[in-house]
mmCIF file of C-alpha atoms and ligand atoms in Angstrom:
data_model
loop_
_atom_site.group_PDB
_atom_site.id
_atom_site.type_symbol
_atom_site.label_atom_id
_atom_site.label_comp_id
_atom_site.label_asym_id
_atom_site.label_seq_id
_atom_site.Cartn_x
_atom_site.Cartn_y
_atom_site.Cartn_z
ATOM 1 C CA MET A 90 -67.557 41.436 -51.618
ATOM 2 C CA LYS A 91 -66.526 38.105 -50.099
ATOM 3 C CA ARG A 92 -62.870 39.217 -50.080
ATOM 4 C CA ALA A 93 -63.819 42.500 -48.405
ATOM 5 C CA CYS A 94 -65.699 40.595 -45.686
ATOM 6 C CA ILE A 95 -62.702 38.329 -45.042
ATOM 7 C CA LEU A 96 -60.374 41.355 -44.821
ATOM 8 C CA LEU A 97 -62.761 43.079 -42.411
ATOM 9 C CA PHE A 98 -62.974 39.903 -40.298
ATOM 10 C CA LEU A 99 -59.154 39.627 -40.192
ATOM 11 C CA SER A 100 -58.826 43.312 -39.269
ATOM 12 C CA VAL A 101 -61.251 42.874 -36.371
ATOM 13 C CA LEU A 102 -59.361 39.769 -35.199
ATOM 14 C CA LEU A 103 -56.030 41.619 -35.318
ATOM 15 C CA ALA A 104 -57.548 44.582 -33.477
ATOM 16 C CA ILE A 105 -58.924 42.296 -30.752
ATOM 17 C CA ARG A 106 -55.540 40.486 -30.472
ATOM 18 C CA SER A 107 -53.607 43.769 -30.288
ATOM 19 C CA PHE A 108 -56.061 45.126 -27.747
ATOM 20 C CA SER A 109 -55.864 42.053 -25.563
ATOM 21 C CA GLN A 110 -52.040 41.979 -25.805
ATOM 22 C CA GLY A 111 -51.992 45.651 -24.948
ATOM 23 C CA ILE A 112 -54.013 45.026 -21.798
ATOM 24 C CA ASP A 113 -51.707 42.161 -20.813
ATOM 25 C CA ASN A 114 -48.563 44.196 -21.385
ATOM 26 C CA ASP A 115 -49.982 47.180 -19.547
ATOM 27 C CA ASN A 116 -50.330 44.951 -16.511
ATOM 28 C CA PHE A 117 -46.738 43.785 -16.619
ATOM 29 C CA VAL A 118 -44.933 45.820 -13.961
ATOM 30 C CA VAL A 119 -41.972 45.853 -11.611
ATOM 31 C CA THR A 120 -43.535 45.132 -8.233
ATOM 32 C CA HIS A 121 -40.630 45.548 -5.786
ATOM 33 C CA GLY A 122 -37.125 46.972 -5.840
ATOM 34 C CA PRO A 123 -34.513 47.284 -7.026
ATOM 35 C CA TRP A 124 -32.272 46.644 -4.040
ATOM 36 C CA LEU A 125 -28.483 46.304 -4.186
ATOM 37 C CA GLN A 126 -26.746 43.402 -2.512
ATOM 38 C CA ASN A 127 -23.239 42.114 -2.004
ATOM 39 C CA LEU A 128 -21.583 45.271 -3.268
ATOM 40 C CA GLY A 129 -17.820 44.928 -3.409
ATOM 41 C CA THR A 130 -14.859 46.539 -5.070
ATOM 42 C CA SER A 131 -15.569 44.817 -8.384
ATOM 43 C CA GLY A 132 -19.179 43.616 -8.348
ATOM 44 C CA VAL A 133 -22.750 44.088 -7.214
ATOM 45 C CA THR A 134 -25.990 42.117 -7.263
ATOM 46 C CA ILE A 135 -29.219 43.862 -8.258
ATOM 47 C CA ILE A 136 -32.543 42.324 -7.184
ATOM 48 C CA TRP A 137 -36.128 43.179 -8.124
ATOM 49 C CA THR A 138 -39.457 41.496 -8.783
ATOM 50 C CA THR A 139 -42.085 41.631 -11.517
ATOM 51 C CA ASN A 140 -45.705 40.570 -11.275
ATOM 52 C CA LYS A 141 -45.329 38.124 -14.171
ATOM 53 C CA PRO A 142 -42.545 35.764 -15.273
ATOM 54 C CA ALA A 143 -39.727 37.527 -17.092
ATOM 55 C CA VAL A 144 -36.136 37.371 -18.288
ATOM 56 C CA PRO A 145 -34.123 39.927 -16.299
ATOM 57 C CA GLY A 146 -31.210 42.009 -17.530
ATOM 58 C CA VAL A 147 -29.349 45.130 -16.497
ATOM 59 C CA MET A 148 -28.114 47.833 -18.853
ATOM 60 C CA LEU A 149 -24.943 49.214 -17.305
ATOM 61 C CA THR A 150 -23.471 52.550 -18.352
ATOM 62 C CA MET A 151 -19.775 53.064 -17.634
ATOM 63 C CA PRO A 152 -18.287 56.417 -16.611
ATOM 64 C CA ASP A 153 -17.104 56.897 -20.232
ATOM 65 C CA GLY A 154 -20.653 56.461 -21.534
ATOM 66 C CA LYS A 155 -20.131 52.970 -22.994
ATOM 67 C CA THR A 156 -22.856 50.476 -22.197
ATOM 68 C CA ARG A 157 -22.896 46.805 -21.306
ATOM 69 C CA PHE A 158 -25.997 44.616 -21.155
ATOM 70 C CA ILE A 159 -25.790 41.939 -18.461
ATOM 71 C CA ARG A 160 -27.763 38.763 -18.104
ATOM 72 C CA ASN A 161 -26.638 35.884 -15.908
ATOM 73 C CA SER A 162 -26.840 32.201 -16.692
ATOM 74 C CA HIS A 163 -26.520 29.021 -14.707
ATOM 75 C CA ASP A 164 -25.505 25.658 -16.168
ATOM 76 C CA GLY A 165 -25.838 27.062 -19.675
ATOM 77 C CA ILE A 166 -29.348 28.435 -19.242
ATOM 78 C CA VAL A 167 -29.946 32.178 -19.126
ATOM 79 C CA ASP A 168 -31.630 33.169 -15.839
ATOM 80 C CA GLY A 169 -35.321 33.904 -16.185
ATOM 81 C CA GLY A 170 -38.792 32.517 -16.066
ATOM 82 C CA GLY A 171 -39.609 33.554 -12.507
ATOM 83 C CA THR A 172 -40.753 36.766 -10.866
ATOM 84 C CA LEU A 173 -37.847 37.323 -8.427
ATOM 85 C CA HIS A 174 -34.872 38.574 -10.418
ATOM 86 C CA LYS A 175 -31.229 38.652 -9.383
ATOM 87 C CA VAL A 176 -28.497 39.914 -11.698
ATOM 88 C CA ARG A 177 -24.857 39.776 -10.619
ATOM 89 C CA ILE A 178 -22.472 42.205 -12.278
ATOM 90 C CA GLU A 179 -18.740 41.508 -12.120
ATOM 91 C CA GLY A 180 -15.657 43.123 -13.631
ATOM 92 C CA LEU A 181 -16.237 46.574 -12.184
ATOM 93 C CA VAL A 182 -13.586 49.050 -11.064
ATOM 94 C CA PRO A 183 -13.279 50.071 -7.373
ATOM 95 C CA SER A 184 -14.552 53.497 -6.227
ATOM 96 C CA THR A 185 -16.390 54.049 -9.493
ATOM 97 C CA SER A 186 -19.947 55.228 -10.113
ATOM 98 C CA TYR A 187 -22.013 53.344 -12.680
ATOM 99 C CA LYS A 188 -25.470 54.075 -13.992
ATOM 100 C CA TYR A 189 -27.855 51.200 -14.545
ATOM 101 C CA SER A 190 -31.402 50.458 -15.578
ATOM 102 C CA LEU A 191 -33.455 47.303 -15.173
ATOM 103 C CA THR A 192 -34.725 45.393 -18.168
ATOM 104 C CA SER A 193 -37.520 42.847 -17.738
ATOM 105 C CA VAL A 194 -38.779 40.919 -20.757
ATOM 106 C CA GLN A 195 -42.115 39.307 -20.051
ATOM 107 C CA ILE A 196 -42.514 35.610 -20.836
ATOM 108 C CA LEU A 197 -46.003 34.798 -22.062
ATOM 109 C CA LYS A 198 -45.373 31.153 -22.842
ATOM 110 C CA TYR A 199 -42.416 28.946 -21.941
ATOM 111 C CA GLN A 200 -42.381 25.524 -23.570
ATOM 112 C CA ALA A 201 -39.702 23.288 -25.036
ATOM 113 C CA TYR A 202 -39.950 24.582 -28.597
ATOM 114 C CA LYS A 203 -42.135 27.610 -28.078
ATOM 115 C CA ILE A 204 -41.295 30.704 -26.065
ATOM 116 C CA TYR A 205 -43.451 33.770 -26.493
ATOM 117 C CA TYR A 206 -42.145 37.078 -25.233
ATOM 118 C CA GLY A 207 -44.432 39.918 -24.228
ATOM 119 C CA ASP A 208 -43.581 43.480 -23.393
ATOM 120 C CA THR A 209 -40.173 44.754 -22.306
ATOM 121 C CA LEU A 210 -39.960 46.992 -19.256
ATOM 122 C CA ARG A 211 -37.051 49.393 -19.116
ATOM 123 C CA GLY A 212 -36.530 51.079 -15.762
ATOM 124 C CA LYS A 213 -35.249 54.567 -15.188
ATOM 125 C CA GLN A 214 -31.517 55.028 -14.933
ATOM 126 C CA ILE A 215 -30.074 55.159 -11.412
ATOM 127 C CA SER A 216 -26.549 54.721 -10.093
ATOM 128 C CA PHE A 217 -24.349 52.987 -7.551
ATOM 129 C CA THR A 218 -20.702 53.292 -6.563
ATOM 130 C CA THR A 219 -18.398 50.318 -6.028
ATOM 131 C CA MET A 220 -16.507 49.947 -2.764
ATOM 132 C CA PRO A 221 -13.058 51.500 -2.587
ATOM 133 C CA LEU A 222 -9.917 49.377 -2.308
ATOM 134 C CA GLN A 223 -8.714 51.857 0.270
ATOM 135 C CA SER A 224 -10.493 54.662 2.024
ATOM 136 C CA GLU A 225 -9.864 56.680 5.149
ATOM 137 C CA LYS A 226 -13.537 56.869 6.054
ATOM 138 C CA VAL A 227 -16.736 54.838 6.132
ATOM 139 C CA THR A 228 -20.280 56.021 6.838
ATOM 140 C CA PHE A 229 -23.242 53.729 7.479
ATOM 141 C CA THR A 230 -26.618 53.536 9.214
ATOM 142 C CA VAL A 231 -28.028 50.647 11.249
ATOM 143 C CA PHE A 232 -31.702 49.654 11.595
ATOM 144 C CA ASN A 233 -33.050 46.889 13.816
ATOM 145 C CA ASP A 234 -36.164 45.523 15.495
ATOM 146 C CA VAL A 235 -38.514 47.448 13.254
ATOM 147 C CA HIS A 236 -40.813 44.396 13.429
ATOM 148 C CA GLU A 237 -42.711 45.303 10.242
ATOM 149 C CA LEU A 238 -43.485 48.864 11.345
ATOM 150 C CA SER A 239 -41.836 50.284 8.249
ATOM 151 C CA GLY A 240 -43.469 53.669 8.884
ATOM 152 C CA LYS A 241 -40.894 54.221 11.640
ATOM 153 C CA MET A 242 -38.133 53.563 9.178
ATOM 154 C CA ALA A 243 -39.680 55.888 6.622
ATOM 155 C CA SER A 244 -40.073 58.635 9.199
ATOM 156 C CA TYR A 245 -36.425 58.399 10.196
ATOM 157 C CA LEU A 246 -35.168 58.124 6.612
ATOM 158 C CA LYS A 247 -36.589 61.559 5.815
ATOM 159 C CA HIS A 248 -33.862 62.870 8.141
ATOM 160 C CA ASN A 249 -31.078 60.529 7.058
ATOM 161 C CA ASP A 250 -28.342 61.916 4.824
ATOM 162 C CA ILE A 251 -28.693 59.160 2.248
ATOM 163 C CA SER A 252 -26.109 60.530 -0.167
ATOM 164 C CA ALA A 253 -23.474 60.442 2.605
ATOM 165 C CA GLN A 254 -24.024 56.765 3.423
ATOM 166 C CA ASP A 255 -21.766 54.074 2.015
ATOM 167 C CA PHE A 256 -24.219 51.355 2.998
ATOM 168 C CA TYR A 257 -26.991 50.371 5.404
ATOM 169 C CA ILE A 258 -27.232 47.480 7.840
ATOM 170 C CA PHE A 259 -30.463 45.790 8.903
ATOM 171 C CA ASN A 260 -29.503 44.206 12.196
ATOM 172 C CA GLY A 261 -32.316 41.722 12.567
ATOM 173 C CA ASP A 262 -35.959 41.394 13.554
ATOM 174 C CA MET A 263 -37.184 43.573 10.728
ATOM 175 C CA MET A 264 -40.253 41.326 10.751
ATOM 176 C CA ASP A 265 -42.057 39.176 13.317
ATOM 177 C CA TRP A 266 -41.842 36.078 11.162
ATOM 178 C CA LEU A 267 -41.738 35.128 7.510
ATOM 179 C CA GLN A 268 -44.645 33.049 6.320
ATOM 180 C CA GLU A 269 -45.323 34.716 2.960
ATOM 181 C CA PRO A 270 -42.749 36.604 0.844
ATOM 182 C CA GLU A 271 -45.106 39.582 0.680
ATOM 183 C CA GLU A 272 -44.488 40.157 4.403
ATOM 184 C CA MET A 273 -40.865 41.018 3.771
ATOM 185 C CA TYR A 274 -41.661 43.644 1.157
ATOM 186 C CA LEU A 275 -44.127 45.350 3.458
ATOM 187 C CA ALA A 276 -41.841 44.973 6.457
ATOM 188 C CA PHE A 277 -38.885 46.876 5.034
ATOM 189 C CA ILE A 278 -37.811 46.124 1.460
ATOM 190 C CA ASP A 279 -40.325 48.477 -0.182
ATOM 191 C CA THR A 280 -39.393 51.314 2.164
ATOM 192 C CA ALA A 281 -35.689 50.649 1.689
ATOM 193 C CA SER A 282 -36.106 50.605 -2.099
ATOM 194 C CA TYR A 283 -38.143 53.800 -2.060
ATOM 195 C CA TYR A 284 -35.505 55.722 -0.140
ATOM 196 C CA PHE A 285 -32.107 54.244 -0.915
ATOM 197 C CA ALA A 286 -31.714 50.544 -1.776
ATOM 198 C CA GLY A 287 -31.441 51.059 -5.548
ATOM 199 C CA THR A 288 -28.396 53.278 -5.094
ATOM 200 C CA LYS A 289 -26.939 52.205 -1.728
ATOM 201 C CA PRO A 290 -26.493 48.559 -0.728
ATOM 202 C CA PHE A 291 -27.721 47.016 2.481
ATOM 203 C CA PHE A 292 -26.423 44.102 4.491
ATOM 204 C CA TYR A 293 -29.099 41.951 6.047
ATOM 205 C CA VAL A 294 -28.263 40.441 9.426
ATOM 206 C CA ARG A 295 -30.551 37.667 10.580
ATOM 207 C CA GLY A 296 -32.233 38.212 13.938
ATOM 208 C CA ASN A 297 -34.106 35.563 15.895
ATOM 209 C CA HIS A 298 -37.481 36.465 14.368
ATOM 210 C CA GLU A 299 -36.390 35.959 10.743
ATOM 211 C CA THR A 300 -35.998 32.268 11.543
ATOM 212 C CA ARG A 301 -39.724 31.823 12.132
ATOM 213 C CA GLY A 302 -42.391 30.790 9.616
ATOM 214 C CA TYR A 303 -42.110 28.549 6.562
ATOM 215 C CA ALA A 304 -40.624 31.139 4.184
ATOM 216 C CA ALA A 305 -37.791 31.753 6.690
ATOM 217 C CA ARG A 306 -36.202 28.663 5.157
ATOM 218 C CA GLU A 307 -35.884 30.581 1.910
ATOM 219 C CA LEU A 308 -34.671 33.893 3.356
ATOM 220 C CA LYS A 309 -31.473 33.875 1.271
ATOM 221 C CA LYS A 310 -33.522 33.965 -1.922
ATOM 222 C CA TRP A 311 -34.207 37.686 -1.439
ATOM 223 C CA PHE A 312 -30.619 38.652 -0.708
ATOM 224 C CA ASP A 313 -27.137 37.843 -1.896
ATOM 225 C CA TYR A 314 -24.638 36.780 0.720
ATOM 226 C CA ARG A 315 -20.915 36.410 0.312
ATOM 227 C CA ASP A 316 -20.169 32.687 0.442
ATOM 228 C CA ASP A 317 -23.928 32.125 0.777
ATOM 229 C CA ARG A 318 -23.794 32.336 4.582
ATOM 230 C CA PHE A 319 -25.620 34.469 7.125
ATOM 231 C CA TYR A 320 -22.264 35.100 8.848
ATOM 232 C CA TYR A 321 -19.491 36.769 6.919
ATOM 233 C CA SER A 322 -17.048 39.665 6.942
ATOM 234 C CA PHE A 323 -15.974 42.560 4.791
ATOM 235 C CA THR A 324 -13.658 45.519 4.921
ATOM 236 C CA TYR A 325 -14.718 49.050 4.127
ATOM 237 C CA GLY A 326 -12.236 51.886 4.596
ATOM 238 C CA PRO A 327 -10.628 51.781 8.038
ATOM 239 C CA CYS A 328 -13.071 49.159 9.386
ATOM 240 C CA HIS A 329 -13.318 45.420 9.142
ATOM 241 C CA PHE A 330 -16.835 44.196 9.814
ATOM 242 C CA ILE A 331 -17.790 40.812 11.207
ATOM 243 C CA ILE A 332 -21.449 39.969 10.745
ATOM 244 C CA LEU A 333 -22.653 37.219 13.067
ATOM 245 C CA ASP A 334 -25.831 35.170 12.972
ATOM 246 C CA CYS A 335 -27.102 34.772 16.540
ATOM 247 C CA GLY A 336 -29.793 32.173 15.824
ATOM 248 C CA GLU A 337 -32.967 31.673 17.812
ATOM 249 C CA ASP A 338 -33.157 32.923 21.380
ATOM 250 C CA LYS A 339 -34.577 29.899 23.211
ATOM 251 C CA PRO A 340 -33.004 26.423 23.651
ATOM 252 C CA ASP A 341 -33.369 24.158 20.617
ATOM 253 C CA LYS A 342 -35.608 21.827 22.559
ATOM 254 C CA ASP A 343 -38.126 24.570 23.403
ATOM 255 C CA LYS A 344 -41.644 23.547 22.456
ATOM 256 C CA ALA A 345 -42.042 26.709 20.331
ATOM 257 C CA TYR A 346 -39.751 25.136 17.726
ATOM 258 C CA TYR A 347 -41.561 21.778 17.431
ATOM 259 C CA SER A 348 -38.261 19.850 17.169
ATOM 260 C CA LEU A 349 -37.115 21.881 14.153
ATOM 261 C CA ALA A 350 -34.376 23.950 15.809
ATOM 262 C CA ASP A 351 -30.693 23.026 15.596
ATOM 263 C CA TYR A 352 -29.026 26.302 16.497
ATOM 264 C CA ASP A 353 -26.434 25.179 19.030
ATOM 265 C CA ALA A 354 -24.715 22.990 16.437
ATOM 266 C CA TYR A 355 -25.035 25.808 13.893
ATOM 267 C CA ARG A 356 -23.521 28.344 16.283
ATOM 268 C CA LEU A 357 -20.601 26.011 17.011
ATOM 269 C CA LYS A 358 -19.937 25.724 13.276
ATOM 270 C CA GLU A 359 -20.106 29.489 12.981
ATOM 271 C CA LEU A 360 -17.680 29.720 15.919
ATOM 272 C CA GLU A 361 -15.103 27.701 13.968
ATOM 273 C CA TRP A 362 -15.440 30.222 11.141
ATOM 274 C CA LEU A 363 -15.089 33.093 13.631
ATOM 275 C CA LYS A 364 -11.876 31.635 15.058
ATOM 276 C CA GLU A 365 -10.390 31.565 11.549
ATOM 277 C CA GLU A 366 -11.789 34.981 10.712
ATOM 278 C CA VAL A 367 -10.052 36.736 13.628
ATOM 279 C CA GLU A 368 -6.749 35.263 12.439
ATOM 280 C CA SER A 369 -7.232 36.648 8.925
ATOM 281 C CA ILE A 370 -5.065 39.396 7.447
ATOM 282 C CA PRO A 371 -7.990 41.801 6.714
ATOM 283 C CA PHE A 372 -9.169 41.537 10.320
ATOM 284 C CA ASN A 373 -5.746 42.099 11.792
ATOM 285 C CA ARG A 374 -4.722 44.857 9.402
ATOM 286 C CA ALA A 375 -7.877 46.932 9.927
ATOM 287 C CA LYS A 376 -7.709 50.111 11.955
ATOM 288 C CA PHE A 377 -11.032 49.237 13.617
ATOM 289 C CA ARG A 378 -12.880 45.927 14.012
ATOM 290 C CA ILE A 379 -16.638 46.153 14.332
ATOM 291 C CA VAL A 380 -18.899 43.207 15.147
ATOM 292 C CA ILE A 381 -22.541 43.392 14.120
ATOM 293 C CA VAL A 382 -24.823 40.850 15.766
ATOM 294 C CA HIS A 383 -28.524 40.980 16.576
ATOM 295 C CA GLN A 384 -28.400 39.582 20.123
ATOM 296 C CA PRO A 385 -25.779 41.301 22.316
ATOM 297 C CA ILE A 386 -22.761 39.275 23.417
ATOM 298 C CA LEU A 387 -21.773 40.219 26.969
ATOM 299 C CA LYS A 388 -21.092 38.585 30.291
ATOM 300 C CA ALA A 389 -24.225 38.928 32.411
ATOM 301 C CA GLU A 390 -26.583 36.974 34.624
ATOM 302 C CA ASN A 391 -30.063 35.831 33.609
ATOM 303 C CA GLN A 392 -29.645 36.046 29.847
ATOM 304 C CA ASN A 393 -31.634 33.964 27.395
ATOM 305 C CA HIS A 394 -30.178 30.725 26.067
ATOM 306 C CA ALA A 395 -28.689 32.195 22.876
ATOM 307 C CA MET A 396 -27.065 35.131 24.661
ATOM 308 C CA THR A 397 -25.602 32.818 27.303
ATOM 309 C CA PHE A 398 -24.332 30.468 24.595
ATOM 310 C CA LEU A 399 -22.838 33.307 22.555
ATOM 311 C CA SER A 400 -21.288 34.858 25.649
ATOM 312 C CA GLU A 401 -19.630 31.633 26.750
ATOM 313 C CA HIS A 402 -18.426 30.518 23.333
ATOM 314 C CA TYR A 403 -17.924 33.680 21.272
ATOM 315 C CA GLY A 404 -17.090 36.192 24.023
ATOM 316 C CA PRO A 405 -13.598 34.853 24.828
ATOM 317 C CA VAL A 406 -12.703 34.614 21.110
ATOM 318 C CA LEU A 407 -13.776 38.216 20.511
ATOM 319 C CA LYS A 408 -11.958 39.372 23.633
ATOM 320 C CA GLU A 409 -8.740 37.755 22.483
ATOM 321 C CA ALA A 410 -9.222 39.270 19.015
ATOM 322 C CA LYS A 411 -9.476 42.819 20.417
ATOM 323 C CA VAL A 412 -12.721 44.016 18.889
ATOM 324 C CA ASP A 413 -13.216 47.809 18.893
ATOM 325 C CA LEU A 414 -17.029 47.943 18.902
ATOM 326 C CA MET A 415 -20.035 45.653 18.906
ATOM 327 C CA ILE A 416 -23.385 46.938 17.627
ATOM 328 C CA SER A 417 -26.401 44.908 18.706
ATOM 329 C CA ALA A 418 -30.158 44.998 19.001
ATOM 330 C CA HIS A 419 -32.872 42.660 20.308
ATOM 331 C CA ILE A 420 -33.643 44.025 23.793
ATOM 332 C CA HIS A 421 -35.800 46.933 22.535
ATOM 333 C CA ARG A 422 -34.075 49.597 24.609
ATOM 334 C CA ASN A 423 -31.014 51.766 24.218
ATOM 335 C CA ALA A 424 -27.946 50.764 26.161
ATOM 336 C CA TYR A 425 -24.237 51.375 26.026
ATOM 337 C CA TYR A 426 -21.679 49.281 27.868
ATOM 338 C CA GLU A 427 -18.172 50.668 28.218
ATOM 339 C CA LYS A 428 -15.443 48.202 27.304
ATOM 340 C CA ASP A 429 -14.787 47.259 30.941
ATOM 341 C CA LYS A 430 -18.471 46.426 31.462
ATOM 342 C CA THR A 431 -19.073 43.782 28.762
ATOM 343 C CA GLY A 432 -16.676 41.205 30.164
ATOM 344 C CA TYR A 433 -14.888 40.950 26.839
ATOM 345 C CA ASP A 434 -12.986 44.219 26.492
ATOM 346 C CA TYR A 435 -15.076 45.817 23.787
ATOM 347 C CA PRO A 436 -17.711 48.535 24.072
ATOM 348 C CA LEU A 437 -21.229 47.426 23.197
ATOM 349 C CA LEU A 438 -23.861 49.693 21.692
ATOM 350 C CA VAL A 439 -27.360 48.238 21.843
ATOM 351 C CA ASN A 440 -29.886 50.035 19.687
ATOM 352 C CA SER A 441 -33.589 50.059 20.569
ATOM 353 C CA ASN A 442 -36.614 49.286 18.376
ATOM 354 C CA ASN A 443 -37.388 53.005 18.081
ATOM 355 C CA SER A 444 -33.985 54.413 17.179
ATOM 356 C CA PHE A 445 -31.360 54.250 14.471
ATOM 357 C CA VAL A 446 -27.577 54.399 14.588
ATOM 358 C CA GLU A 447 -25.485 56.565 12.291
ATOM 359 C CA VAL A 448 -21.825 55.626 12.296
ATOM 360 C CA VAL A 449 -18.823 57.412 10.832
ATOM 361 C CA ALA A 450 -15.362 55.938 11.224
ATOM 362 C CA ASP A 451 -12.062 57.393 10.078
ATOM 363 C CA LEU A 452 -8.457 56.653 10.895
ATOM 364 C CA SER A 453 -8.661 58.205 14.360
ATOM 365 C CA HIS A 454 -12.059 57.284 15.778
ATOM 366 C CA ILE A 455 -15.515 55.768 15.411
ATOM 367 C CA LYS A 456 -18.425 58.071 16.072
ATOM 368 C CA ALA A 457 -21.859 56.515 16.642
ATOM 369 C CA VAL A 458 -24.928 58.730 16.908
ATOM 370 C CA VAL A 459 -28.247 57.248 18.023
ATOM 371 C CA LYS A 460 -31.292 59.083 16.631
ATOM 372 C CA ASP A 461 -35.044 58.758 17.085
ATOM 373 C CA VAL A 462 -37.701 58.468 14.365
ATOM 374 C CA ASP A 463 -37.664 62.257 13.920
ATOM 375 C CA GLY A 464 -33.918 62.341 13.471
ATOM 376 C CA LYS A 465 -33.303 63.882 16.899
ATOM 377 C CA ILE A 466 -30.115 62.834 18.666
ATOM 378 C CA ILE A 467 -30.628 60.503 21.633
ATOM 379 C CA ALA A 468 -27.001 59.711 22.379
ATOM 380 C CA GLU A 469 -23.514 60.031 20.922
ATOM 381 C CA TYR A 470 -20.511 57.775 21.476
ATOM 382 C CA GLU A 471 -16.920 58.049 20.416
ATOM 383 C CA ILE A 472 -14.476 55.180 20.283
ATOM 384 C CA LYS A 473 -10.832 56.087 19.865
ATOM 385 C CA LYS A 474 -8.106 53.664 18.953
HETATM 386 FE FE1 FE2 B 34 -34.646 39.857 18.548
#
């Protein structure tokens, strides 16, 4: 009788433990993403978040059906223990489609000699394609100045030919400021992930608003930048892209920054990089050179401090380098400056806060189509070599 009572007691305890673990595991979920970053010819970074600490991994399926499980480590320690997960995959083949699924192993307890794992989440299989070494065409879409109104983005994306895009560009001011990480998910990451970001990469260009708020200091945490800089370049098909970081709009000493702005020095450092970049072989070999920058760079009167600074310092370098097109944002209206109207011999397309730019470039021309939130064409531009 006594033995039966003990067994019953143990059974109840086990049932309660299983039940409570079940509840805990049921609550372990992927909260945001995935979104692809830093896609190249041989690698990609996949980012997502979970609501509880986890060890992230990615199950990769090659075109021949073979699989590879990838976890990253730093300084001998396998990445994990947080809720923002970033897995870099290297050793891929150019122009190749891979399937992948996320794996998140919950960590219930993390101590020196005691680590308890909880449930394992396995995501559905989706795919991405690595960049080509050579291609005669590139197709991409540009967003900017959405300022957290992600509904506009969602409305437009219903009309965007996602499967035709090689990548997307967010050209700044996707949010008003960044105080809490949650703001960024609501502003655009959740919408991007819902529509395309798990299968098509995006490049995030910093505008002037992304510099504001405490979490702006940690902006790079949510992305993966080549060389860990906000300014960089890459080649895709016939185009070489230069991504510039324009910095804040007002002078560093403006009271709005409370003595915490140092953008002129930063922009001068970036300028040194730009001078080297325009001398590089990829830049000079490209059929077309496209500059993406949030604040437009043109010669004009009565511009804000940043635009005046960029015009005076960057304009002549870009003129000398013979840029084929600049795509900008910031002024919240659509504008197009022919190459003889910018002061620096390149045409400038400025996209508004209520429109989106679809670009296709091949060996003979660049075609840029500006569309509204319903996918209706507002304007079309063609740039020939
Ligand atoms: Fe802006």
